DNA sequence: AATGAATGAGTGTTCATTCAT
DNA sequence: TATGAATGAACACTCATTCAT
C-alpha cells in the first residue's frame, strides 16, 4: 500500500467529485486524473461510495479541529469570529472539498456523515443560544429556527465565496457575526414600527 | 394528451425525485407510482431530465407568484413577513418539491433553472438592502454577504421544517424577519463589548 | 373502408420508405404524411411489413405489365428497347417506388417479392439468350452471368437516373441495348492478345 | 486492448450483419457469436454504427488495393480482367463482407463510405471510357450510362455468385470483359433496323 | 370509419467492479 | 504493488401495435 498512490487517488477524487458531482463522476475520471490503473483504485478503496465517505470523514475531522469550544472566561465574540474565520479559510483552501460538502445530495446513505456533523453543529449552536438566553445576553427566540438560520447563512455565504479569487475571510467572518449578533443580541432600543412583532 | 395522466406522472415524479433524489430515481419508479406504462411516460416527457426541468419550472413559477414586490407606501415588515410566510406555506404544502429544490445538486445543466432563480432573489434582496442603506434604515454592510446569509438562512430553516408535522409558518416567518431585521436594522444602542467590530 | 384513405396511406408510405428506408421509416411518419390518425393505419394494413409488401406487389404487377414478351415475328431489338424504355419511364414516374425496390435489403422476409420477380426476369433473359444462341444470333457465353450482368446494368443505370431532372428514356434505352448487343468496343480490329477470348 | 478480441468482434459482426442485415442485427447476436461480454463490445467500438463503418472502411481499403490503375504500355484488357478477377476473388473469399456491401441500404449516413467508393470507381471507369473514345478504341456513347451499367453488371454478378460453391473467377472475369467489350451480338451482319442505332 | 391515448416488449449503451497476469 | 482487459447487471428510451370511445 503506497501512501502516495492513496493520496493521488484522494486528491483526484476530490477534484472530480467537486467538478462533476458524485453521480456524474466516474471511476475513469478519477483514475485518469490520478494517473493510475483501474485496478489500482480498488486496491485502495472498496468502492466509489467508500472513497466519497473517506473524503467526507476527512472534512468532518478537519472542521471539528477548526471549531473550538467557546471559553466564556474570554470574549466570546472574538472566539466565534475566529471559529468562523477558520471554517471559511478551510473552505477556501480546499474549495473542492467545500463544493462536495455543500452540495447537499439527498442520498442519505452517502451524505449521512455530513448531515450528522451539521446536526451536531446545529445542536451546539442551539445550546449556546439557550445558554445565552439563560444568561440574559440573548433575546428569547425559537432557538431551533435561529440555529438553522445561522448555519444556513454561513453555508450559503461560503458557496457564494467559492468562485471569488481573493477573499478577506476575517472581514467576512466579522460581518457575519456582527449581522448574527446584532440580530439575536438583546438590544436596548425599539426598532421603528417593528415593535409589533 | 390527457391532462390527468400528465398530472399523475408529475405527481409521481415529484414524490420519487424527492424520496430518492434525481440520480437514484428511475423511470420505473415513476411509472409504477403513477400507474402507467413505460411508453406513456415518453408520450408526455421527452426524457427523465425534461420532467425534472418541468417540475423545477413549476416551482419557480409558483415561488415568483408568492413573492410580491414590497410596496413602500405600506409597512414593509408586514409585507416581508407575508412573503416569507407564503414561501414557507408552499414549501410545506409541497414538501416533495421543496426537498427536490433544496437539494443543491451540482449538475448545473439540471438545476440551472433553480440556481438562476435563487440568483435573481439574491439580487432582489441585495437591491433592497442597498435601498435601505441609502434611506438610512439599514446599517452599512457587505450587501452580497448579507443577502446570501439571509437566503441561506431561510433555505436551511425550510429544510429543517420539512420533517415537522405541524408548523406555525406565521410565527416562523416573524421569527426569521425579527432575527434578520434586528440584525441589519440600524439600531440606536451600542451592543455590549461588540463595539470593537 | 375508404379507398381514398387507403390511397393516402399507400402514397405516404411510398414517400417515407423511399426517403428513409424501411427500417428508419416509422408509422408516425407515414400517418403524419398521410394526415390520418394512428389507429386508422391499422384499419387498412395489418402491420408495417404488410404495407411494404402491398407496395412491392404493386410494383411487380406494374413492371410485369410493362415488360412484354418479345414477338420474334417482328424486330426483337425494337421490342427490347421498348420494354426497357417502359421500365425506365415507370421508374422515373414513380421514383419513390424505384428507390424502395432498388434498395436491395437483405431481409429476405421483406423483399422476397422483389427478389422473386428479379429472379423471374433473370430467367426470362437467360431463356432469351439461350434461344438467341441456338438461333446463331448470339455468341456462346455463360448465360447466367450475362443475364445477371444485363439486369444489374439496367438497375444501376436506373439508380443513377433517379436524381436527374429530365431524362430522355428512349435514348438511354437505345444506349443500353446497343451496348448490350455490341459492347463498347469499336468493331473491326482485334486488340492485343484478346482475340483468344 | 487485445487485437484478438477486436478481431473476434469484427468477424462476428461481419457474419451477423451479413446474415441478418444491419437493422436486424443485434449487439447480442454479435457478442454471442464472438463469445464476449456485452461491455467488451463497447471497449472496442463506440456503437453498433461504428463497427459497421469500421467494416466498410476495411472493405474499401481492400478493394482499392485490388483495383490497380491500368498501365497503357501493356495490354489493357488483361489488366482489366485481372482487376475484375481480384475483386471477384475478394468477394468470394469474404462473402459476408460482399453481402453487407452489396445490400444497398438507403441510410446514407451508414453507407456513405461505400457509396463514395462506388462513385469513385464510376468516375474512374468513365474517365477510362472517355480516354478510349479519344483514342478511337471505343465507340461514342453516353459514358455515364455505360459506366453505371458496367459497374451494375459486375455487382449483380457478384451477388449471383455468392451462393455458388466453386466459382472459376478467371473465367467469369473474362466473360464479363468480353461481354462488356464486344456485347452479346454475334458480330458481322446487321440486324433488322438496328443498324441505325 | 376514424381517433389517439395507452401499452410493453425490445435494444443500445453505461459503468462500477473483478481478476488473471 | 500495479495493471487493464473483461464482465454483466442496470437503465433510459423507442416504436409497432392495441383498444376504448
Coordinates of C-alpha atoms in Angstrom, one line a residue, chain C:
Chain C
X1 CA -63.2 1.1 -45.8
X2 CA -62.5 4.3 -47.8
X3 CA -60.4 3.8 -50.9
X4 CA -59.2 7.4 -50.5
X5 CA -57.7 6.8 -47.1
X6 CA -56.1 3.6 -48.3
X7 CA -54.6 5.6 -51.2
X8 CA -53.4 8.4 -48.9
X9 CA -51.6 5.8 -46.7
X10 CA -50.0 4.0 -49.7
X11 CA -48.8 7.2 -51.2
X12 CA -47.4 8.4 -47.8
X13 CA -45.7 5.0 -47.2
X14 CA -44.1 5.1 -50.6
X15 CA -42.7 8.6 -49.9
X16 CA -41.5 7.7 -46.5
X17 CA -40.0 4.3 -47.3
X18 CA -38.3 5.9 -50.2
X19 CA -36.8 8.8 -48.2
X20 CA -35.9 7.0 -45.1
X21 CA -35.7 3.3 -46.0
X22 CA -37.9 0.7 -44.5
X23 CA -36.2 0.4 -41.1
X24 CA -35.9 4.1 -40.4
X25 CA -39.4 4.7 -41.6
X26 CA -41.8 4.9 -38.7
X27 CA -45.6 4.5 -38.6
X28 CA -45.6 8.0 -37.2
X29 CA -44.0 9.4 -40.3
X30 CA -46.5 7.6 -42.6
X31 CA -49.6 8.7 -40.7
X32 CA -48.3 12.3 -40.4
X33 CA -47.6 12.4 -44.1
X34 CA -51.0 10.9 -44.9
X35 CA -52.8 13.1 -42.4
X36 CA -54.7 10.3 -40.6
X37 CA -54.8 9.0 -37.1
X38 CA -52.6 6.2 -35.8
X39 CA -55.5 3.8 -35.4
X40 CA -56.6 4.4 -39.0
X41 CA -53.4 2.9 -40.3
X42 CA -54.2 -0.5 -38.7
X43 CA -57.7 -0.4 -40.2
X44 CA -56.1 -0.7 -43.6
X45 CA -52.9 -2.6 -43.1
X46 CA -52.1 -5.3 -40.6
X47 CA -48.6 -4.1 -40.0
X48 CA -45.7 -2.0 -41.2
X49 CA -44.5 -5.1 -43.1
X50 CA -47.8 -5.6 -44.8
X51 CA -48.0 -2.1 -46.3
X52 CA -44.4 -2.6 -47.7
X53 CA -45.4 -5.9 -49.3
X54 CA -48.5 -4.3 -50.7
X55 CA -46.4 -1.7 -52.3
X56 CA -43.9 -4.2 -53.6
X57 CA -46.7 -6.3 -55.1
X58 CA -48.0 -3.2 -56.9
X59 CA -44.6 -2.5 -58.3
X60 CA -44.2 -6.1 -59.6
X61 CA -47.6 -6.0 -61.1
X62 CA -46.9 -2.7 -62.9
X63 CA -43.5 -3.9 -64.1
X64 CA -44.9 -7.2 -65.4
X65 CA -47.5 -5.2 -67.4
X66 CA -44.7 -3.1 -68.9
X67 CA -42.4 -5.9 -69.9
X68 CA -43.9 -7.6 -72.9
X69 CA -42.8 -10.9 -74.3
X70 CA -40.7 -10.4 -77.4
X71 CA -42.6 -11.5 -80.6
X72 CA -40.0 -13.0 -82.9
X73 CA -42.1 -12.2 -85.9
X74 CA -41.1 -8.6 -85.6
X75 CA -37.8 -6.9 -84.9
X76 CA -36.8 -8.1 -81.4
X77 CA -34.4 -5.2 -80.9
X78 CA -37.2 -2.6 -81.2
X79 CA -39.2 -4.6 -78.7
X80 CA -36.4 -4.9 -76.2
X81 CA -35.8 -1.2 -76.5
X82 CA -39.5 -0.5 -76.0
X83 CA -39.5 -2.8 -72.9
X84 CA -36.6 -1.1 -71.3
X85 CA -38.0 2.3 -72.1
X86 CA -41.3 1.4 -70.4
X87 CA -39.4 0.2 -67.4
X88 CA -37.3 3.4 -67.3
X89 CA -40.4 5.5 -67.7
X90 CA -42.1 3.8 -64.8
X91 CA -39.0 4.2 -62.6
X92 CA -38.9 7.9 -63.3
X93 CA -42.6 8.4 -63.0
X94 CA -42.6 6.7 -59.6
X95 CA -39.2 7.5 -58.3
X96 CA -40.2 6.7 -54.8
X97 CA -41.1 3.2 -55.8
X98 CA -37.9 2.7 -57.7
X99 CA -35.9 3.8 -54.8
X100 CA -37.6 1.4 -52.5
X101 CA -37.3 -1.5 -54.9
X102 CA -33.7 -0.9 -55.8
X103 CA -32.5 -0.8 -52.2
X104 CA -31.7 -4.4 -52.0
X105 CA -32.4 -5.1 -48.4
X106 CA -31.1 -8.3 -47.1
X107 CA -34.1 -9.1 -45.0
X108 CA -35.4 -11.9 -47.2
X109 CA -38.8 -11.9 -45.5
X110 CA -39.4 -8.4 -46.6
X111 CA -38.1 -8.2 -50.1
X112 CA -38.7 -11.7 -51.3
X113 CA -41.5 -10.5 -53.6
X114 CA -38.9 -8.3 -55.4
X115 CA -36.2 -10.9 -55.3
X116 CA -38.6 -13.4 -56.8
X117 CA -39.5 -11.0 -59.5
X118 CA -36.0 -10.3 -60.4
X119 CA -35.3 -14.0 -60.4
X120 CA -38.1 -14.4 -62.9
X121 CA -36.8 -11.7 -65.1
X122 CA -33.3 -13.2 -64.9
X123 CA -34.7 -16.5 -66.1
X124 CA -36.6 -14.8 -68.9
X125 CA -33.4 -13.1 -70.1
X126 CA -31.4 -16.3 -69.8
X127 CA -34.0 -18.2 -71.8
X128 CA -33.9 -15.5 -74.5
X129 CA -30.1 -15.6 -74.6
X130 CA -30.2 -19.4 -75.0
X131 CA -32.7 -19.0 -77.8
X132 CA -30.5 -16.5 -79.5
X133 CA -27.5 -18.7 -79.2
X134 CA -29.5 -21.6 -80.6
X135 CA -30.5 -19.4 -83.5
X136 CA -26.9 -18.5 -84.1
X137 CA -27.7 -14.8 -83.4
X138 CA -25.9 -14.6 -80.1
X139 CA -22.4 -15.7 -79.2
X140 CA -21.7 -18.6 -76.9
X141 CA -21.5 -17.4 -73.3
X142 CA -22.3 -18.2 -69.7
X143 CA -25.9 -17.2 -70.0
X144 CA -26.3 -16.9 -66.2
X145 CA -23.5 -14.5 -65.8
X146 CA -24.6 -12.5 -68.8
X147 CA -28.2 -12.3 -67.7
X148 CA -27.2 -11.1 -64.2
X149 CA -24.8 -8.5 -65.8
X150 CA -27.5 -7.2 -68.1
X151 CA -30.1 -6.8 -65.3
X152 CA -27.5 -5.4 -62.9
X153 CA -26.5 -2.9 -65.5
X154 CA -30.1 -1.7 -66.1
X155 CA -30.7 -1.5 -62.3
X156 CA -27.7 0.6 -61.7
X157 CA -28.4 2.9 -64.5
X158 CA -31.9 3.5 -63.1
X159 CA -30.5 4.3 -59.7
X160 CA -28.2 6.8 -61.4
X161 CA -31.1 8.4 -63.2
X162 CA -33.3 8.9 -60.2
X163 CA -31.7 12.2 -59.3
X164 CA -31.7 13.6 -62.8
X165 CA -34.4 16.0 -63.6
X166 CA -35.1 15.4 -67.3
X167 CA -34.2 12.1 -68.9
X168 CA -34.5 11.0 -72.5
X169 CA -35.5 7.5 -71.6
X170 CA -35.7 6.4 -75.3
X171 CA -32.1 7.4 -75.8
X172 CA -31.0 5.7 -72.6
X173 CA -32.8 2.5 -73.6
X174 CA -31.2 2.5 -77.0
X175 CA -27.8 3.1 -75.5
X176 CA -28.3 0.3 -73.1
X177 CA -29.4 -2.1 -75.8
X178 CA -26.8 -1.0 -78.2
X179 CA -24.2 -1.5 -75.5
X180 CA -25.6 -4.9 -74.5
X181 CA -25.7 -6.1 -78.1
X182 CA -22.4 -4.7 -79.5
X183 CA -20.3 -3.9 -76.5
X184 CA -18.2 -0.8 -76.1
X185 CA -15.5 -2.0 -78.5
X186 CA -15.3 -0.1 -81.7
X187 CA -15.7 -3.1 -84.1
X188 CA -13.1 -4.1 -86.6
X189 CA -9.6 -4.8 -85.3
X190 CA -8.6 -7.4 -82.8
X191 CA -7.0 -6.0 -79.7
X192 CA -3.7 -7.4 -78.4
X193 CA -4.0 -11.0 -77.3
X194 CA -7.7 -10.5 -76.8
X195 CA -8.7 -12.5 -79.8
X196 CA -8.4 -15.6 -77.7
X197 CA -11.4 -14.7 -75.5

